[in-house]
Short mmCIF file of C-alpha atoms in Angstrom, two decimals:
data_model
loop_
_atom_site.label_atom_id
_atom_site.label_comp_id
_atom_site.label_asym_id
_atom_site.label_seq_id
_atom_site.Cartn_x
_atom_site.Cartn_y
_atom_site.Cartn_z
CA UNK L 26 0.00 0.00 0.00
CA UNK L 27 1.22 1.90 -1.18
CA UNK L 28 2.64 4.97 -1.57
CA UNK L 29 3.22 6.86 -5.21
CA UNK L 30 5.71 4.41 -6.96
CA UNK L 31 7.78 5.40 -10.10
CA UNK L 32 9.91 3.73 -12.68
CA UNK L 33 12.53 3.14 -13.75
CA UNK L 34 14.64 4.46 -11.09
CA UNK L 35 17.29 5.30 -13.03
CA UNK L 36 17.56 5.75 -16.66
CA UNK L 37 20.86 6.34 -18.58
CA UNK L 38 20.55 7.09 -22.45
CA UNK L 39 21.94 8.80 -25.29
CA UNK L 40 21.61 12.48 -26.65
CA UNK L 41 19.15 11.75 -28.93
CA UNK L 42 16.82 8.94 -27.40
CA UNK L 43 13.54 8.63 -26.80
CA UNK L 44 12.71 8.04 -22.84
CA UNK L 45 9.58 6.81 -20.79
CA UNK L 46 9.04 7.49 -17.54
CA UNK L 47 5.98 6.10 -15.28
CA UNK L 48 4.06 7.25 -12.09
CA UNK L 49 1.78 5.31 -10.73
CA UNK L 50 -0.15 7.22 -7.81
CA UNK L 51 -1.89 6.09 -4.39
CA UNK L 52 -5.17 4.47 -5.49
CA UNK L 53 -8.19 6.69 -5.73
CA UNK L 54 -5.74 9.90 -5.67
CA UNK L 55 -7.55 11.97 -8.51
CA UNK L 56 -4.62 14.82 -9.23
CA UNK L 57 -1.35 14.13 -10.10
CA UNK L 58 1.50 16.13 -11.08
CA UNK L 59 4.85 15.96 -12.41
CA UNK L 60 8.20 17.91 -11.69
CA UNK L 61 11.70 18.35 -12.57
CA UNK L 62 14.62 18.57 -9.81
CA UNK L 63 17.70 19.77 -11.25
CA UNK L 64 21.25 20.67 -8.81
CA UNK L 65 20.85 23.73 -8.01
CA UNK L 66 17.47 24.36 -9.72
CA UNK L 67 14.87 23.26 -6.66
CA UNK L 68 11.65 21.11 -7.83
CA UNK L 69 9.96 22.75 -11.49
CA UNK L 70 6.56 21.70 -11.75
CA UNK L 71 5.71 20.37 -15.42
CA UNK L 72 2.29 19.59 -15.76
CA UNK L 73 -0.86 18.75 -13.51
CA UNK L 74 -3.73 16.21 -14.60
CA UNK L 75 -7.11 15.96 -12.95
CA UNK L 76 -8.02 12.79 -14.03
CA UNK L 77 -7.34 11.85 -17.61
CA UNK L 78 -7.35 16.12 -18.31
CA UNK L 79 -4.14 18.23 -18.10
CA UNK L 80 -5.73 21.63 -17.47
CA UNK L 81 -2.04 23.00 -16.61
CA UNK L 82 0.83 22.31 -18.69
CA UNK L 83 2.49 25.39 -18.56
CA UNK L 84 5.89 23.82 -16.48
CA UNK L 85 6.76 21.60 -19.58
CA UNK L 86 9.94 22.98 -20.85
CA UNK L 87 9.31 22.10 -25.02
CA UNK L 88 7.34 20.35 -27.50
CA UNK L 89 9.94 17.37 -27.09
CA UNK L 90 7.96 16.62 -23.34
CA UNK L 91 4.68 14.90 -23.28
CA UNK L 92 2.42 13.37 -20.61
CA UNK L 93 -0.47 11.45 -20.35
CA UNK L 94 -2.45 10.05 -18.31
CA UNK L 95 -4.86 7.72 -18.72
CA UNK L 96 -7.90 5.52 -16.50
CA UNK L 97 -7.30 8.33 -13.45
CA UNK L 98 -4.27 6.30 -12.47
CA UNK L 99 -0.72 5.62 -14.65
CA UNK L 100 1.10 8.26 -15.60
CA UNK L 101 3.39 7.91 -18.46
CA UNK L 102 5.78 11.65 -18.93
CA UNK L 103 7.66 11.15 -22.49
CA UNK L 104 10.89 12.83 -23.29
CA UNK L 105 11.35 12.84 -27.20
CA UNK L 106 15.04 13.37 -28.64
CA UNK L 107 16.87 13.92 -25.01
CA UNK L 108 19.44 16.61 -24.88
CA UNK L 109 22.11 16.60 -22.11
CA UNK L 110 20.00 19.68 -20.28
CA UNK L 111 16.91 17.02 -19.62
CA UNK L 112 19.04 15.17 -17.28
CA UNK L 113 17.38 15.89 -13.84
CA UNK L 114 15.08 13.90 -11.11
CA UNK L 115 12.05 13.21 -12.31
CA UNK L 116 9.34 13.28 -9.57
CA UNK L 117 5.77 12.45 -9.62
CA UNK L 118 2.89 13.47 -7.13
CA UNK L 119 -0.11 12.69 -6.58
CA UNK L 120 -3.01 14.24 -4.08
CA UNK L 121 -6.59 12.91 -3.38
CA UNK L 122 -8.33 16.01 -4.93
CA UNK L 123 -11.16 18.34 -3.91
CA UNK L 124 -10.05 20.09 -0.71
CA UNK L 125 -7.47 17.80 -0.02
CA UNK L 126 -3.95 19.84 0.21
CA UNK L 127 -1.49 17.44 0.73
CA UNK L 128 0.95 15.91 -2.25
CA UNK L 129 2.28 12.63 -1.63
CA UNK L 130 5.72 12.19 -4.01
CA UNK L 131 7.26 9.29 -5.22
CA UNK L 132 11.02 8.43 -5.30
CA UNK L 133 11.64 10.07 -8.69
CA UNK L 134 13.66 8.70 -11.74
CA UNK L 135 16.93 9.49 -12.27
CA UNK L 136 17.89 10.71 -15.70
CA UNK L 137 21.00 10.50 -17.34
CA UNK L 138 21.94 11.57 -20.82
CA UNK L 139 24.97 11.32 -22.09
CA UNK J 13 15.12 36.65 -9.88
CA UNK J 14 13.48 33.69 -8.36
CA UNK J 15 9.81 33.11 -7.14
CA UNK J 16 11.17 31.64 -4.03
CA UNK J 17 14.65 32.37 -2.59
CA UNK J 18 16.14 29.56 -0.14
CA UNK J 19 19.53 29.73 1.09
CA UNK J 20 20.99 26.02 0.56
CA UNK J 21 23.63 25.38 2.96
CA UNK J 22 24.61 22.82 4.29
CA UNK J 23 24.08 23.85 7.43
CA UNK J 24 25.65 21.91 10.60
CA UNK J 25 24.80 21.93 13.92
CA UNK J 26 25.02 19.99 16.86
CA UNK J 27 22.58 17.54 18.12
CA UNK J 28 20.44 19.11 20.50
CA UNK J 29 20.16 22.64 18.56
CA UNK J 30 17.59 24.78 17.44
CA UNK J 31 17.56 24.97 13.79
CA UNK J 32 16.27 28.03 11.29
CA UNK J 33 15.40 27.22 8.43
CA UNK J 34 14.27 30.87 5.91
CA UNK J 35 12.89 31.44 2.79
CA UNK J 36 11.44 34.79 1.12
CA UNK J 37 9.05 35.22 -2.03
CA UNK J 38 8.55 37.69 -4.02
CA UNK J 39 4.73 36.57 -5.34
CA UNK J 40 2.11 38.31 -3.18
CA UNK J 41 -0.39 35.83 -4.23
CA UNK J 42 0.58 33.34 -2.57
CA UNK J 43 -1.56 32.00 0.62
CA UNK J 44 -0.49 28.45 1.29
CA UNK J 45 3.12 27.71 2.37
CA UNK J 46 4.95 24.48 2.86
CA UNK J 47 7.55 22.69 4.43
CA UNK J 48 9.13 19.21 3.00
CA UNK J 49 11.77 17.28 4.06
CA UNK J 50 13.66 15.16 1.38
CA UNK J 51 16.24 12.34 2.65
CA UNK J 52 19.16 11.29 -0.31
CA UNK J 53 17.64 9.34 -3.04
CA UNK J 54 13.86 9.42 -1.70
CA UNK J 55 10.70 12.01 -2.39
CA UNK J 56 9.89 15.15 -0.10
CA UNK J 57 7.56 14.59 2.13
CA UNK J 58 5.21 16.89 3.95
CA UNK J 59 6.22 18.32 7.00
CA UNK J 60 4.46 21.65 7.62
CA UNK J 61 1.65 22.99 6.07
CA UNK J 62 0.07 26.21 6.60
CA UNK J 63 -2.45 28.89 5.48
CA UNK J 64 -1.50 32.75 5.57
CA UNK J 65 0.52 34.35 8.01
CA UNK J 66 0.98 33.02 11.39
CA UNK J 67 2.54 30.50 13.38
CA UNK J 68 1.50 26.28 13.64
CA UNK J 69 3.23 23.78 15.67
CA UNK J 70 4.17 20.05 15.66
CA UNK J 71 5.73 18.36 17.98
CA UNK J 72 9.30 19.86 17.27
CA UNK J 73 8.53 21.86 14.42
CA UNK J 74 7.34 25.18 13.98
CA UNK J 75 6.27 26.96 10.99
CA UNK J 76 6.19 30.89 10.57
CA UNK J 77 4.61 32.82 7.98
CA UNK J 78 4.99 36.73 7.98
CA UNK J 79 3.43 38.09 4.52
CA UNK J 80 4.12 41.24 4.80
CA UNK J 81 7.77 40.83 4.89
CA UNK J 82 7.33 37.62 2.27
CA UNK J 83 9.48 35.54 4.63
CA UNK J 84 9.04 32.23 6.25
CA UNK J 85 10.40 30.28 8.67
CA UNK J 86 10.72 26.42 10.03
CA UNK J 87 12.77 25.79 13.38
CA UNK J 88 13.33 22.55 14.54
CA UNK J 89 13.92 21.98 18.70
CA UNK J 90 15.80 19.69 20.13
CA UNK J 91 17.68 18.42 16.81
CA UNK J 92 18.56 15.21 16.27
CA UNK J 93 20.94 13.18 13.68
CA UNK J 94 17.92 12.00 11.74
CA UNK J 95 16.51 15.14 11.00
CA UNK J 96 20.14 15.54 8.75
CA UNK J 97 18.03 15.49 5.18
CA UNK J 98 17.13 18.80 2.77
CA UNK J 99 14.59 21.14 3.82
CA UNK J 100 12.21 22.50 1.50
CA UNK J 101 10.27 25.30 1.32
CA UNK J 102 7.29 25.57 -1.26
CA UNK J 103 4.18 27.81 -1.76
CA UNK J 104 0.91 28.40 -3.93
CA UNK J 105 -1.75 30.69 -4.55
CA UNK J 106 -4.59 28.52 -3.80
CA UNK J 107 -5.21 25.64 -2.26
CA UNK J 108 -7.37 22.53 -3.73
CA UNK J 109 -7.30 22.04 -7.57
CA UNK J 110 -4.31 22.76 -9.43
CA UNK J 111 -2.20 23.91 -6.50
CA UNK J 112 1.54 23.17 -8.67
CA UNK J 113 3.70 24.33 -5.97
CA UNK J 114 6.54 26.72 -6.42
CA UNK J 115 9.83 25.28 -4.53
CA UNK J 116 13.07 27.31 -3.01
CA UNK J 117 16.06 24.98 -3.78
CA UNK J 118 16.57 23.60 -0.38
CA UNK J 119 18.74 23.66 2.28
CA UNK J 120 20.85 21.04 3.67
CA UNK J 121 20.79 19.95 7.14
CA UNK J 122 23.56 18.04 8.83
CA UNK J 123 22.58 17.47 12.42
CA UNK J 124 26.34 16.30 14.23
CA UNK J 125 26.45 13.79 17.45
#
């Protein structure tokens, strides 16, 4: 029972790559959220869905990011063509919605490109 | 300029110490204000939450919020070893529905024996 879970953990690749990276939030948690932690840099938020919907994707950096999100649960954030700059932690969130303040993170994924 | 300005340390003090933790904004709007804790290799997790200015307490933690200065405030009593992790602040506008959450950078906490 889980708390947020994420994965891979880590993910190495080359400039150029495609990458996947998947949240799967606490079970019945209707918003979830991505963001970027970079040295130095704090957490960026990326995007927020409510449900399947993103009503706020103003965080994502450029067309090569992508998320979706889809039966109110997984969360799948693609990174298309990886420069060296995406390399960062990549953390996902997730809250139970309505009133409810708290975010619950996971672990993150590591990212690596070389 | 940032949003959110946070001081990152590390800072080290001995066990036993009361520990400051600051950060300032520059965004008026903001109402709700945060404080999470994030050990090496795991997620933040919530520590301190609170609503406008004012003070809340937990246990050994104690959050501040002065808006009219834009500067907040976590101190920690009686520290010990295992609160040694980053301390971060974070802040929104509104609560509820799409509250993304604007972060300082952290500060690192090394609590000595």
């Amino acid at each position: 029972g889980a708390g947020v879970s994420q994965s891979p953990s880590n993910k190495v690749t080359e400039k150029g790559k495609d990458v996947e990276l998947r949240c799967d939030p606490i079970s019945g948690h209707t918003a979830l959220y991505w963001y970027r932690q970079s040295l130095g840099q704090g957490l960026e938020f990326l995007i927020y869905f409510q449900g399947n919907s993103a009503p706020d994707k103003s965080g994502l950096p450029s067309d090569r990011f992508s998320a979706e999100r889809t039966g109110g649960s997984v969360s799948t954030l693609t990174i298309q063509r990886t420069q060296q700059e995406d390399s960062a932690v990549y953390l996902c969130a997730s809250r139970q919605g309505g009133l409810a303040e708290t975010q619950y993170f996971g672990p993150g994924t590591r990212l690596l490109v070389l | 300029q940032k949003e959110v300005e946070q001081d990152p340390g590390p800072l080290s003090v001995p066990e036993g110490a009361i520990v400051s933790l600051n950060c300032t904004y520059s965004n008026s709007a903001f109402q709700y204000f945060m404080w999470y804790r994030q050990y090496s290799r795991k997620g933040p997790e919530l520590l301190m939450y609170t609503y406008s200015s004012g003070n809340k307490e937990d246990g050994r933690f104690t959050a501040q919020v002065d808006k009219s200065s834009k500067y907040i405030s976590l101190f920690i009593r009686d520290s010990q070893p295992s609160d040694s992790a980053t301390y971060l602040c974070a802040m929104s506008p509104r609560g509820g529905g799409g509250n993304k959450l604007t972060f300082g950078t952290g500060t690192q906490l090394k609590v000595e024996l």
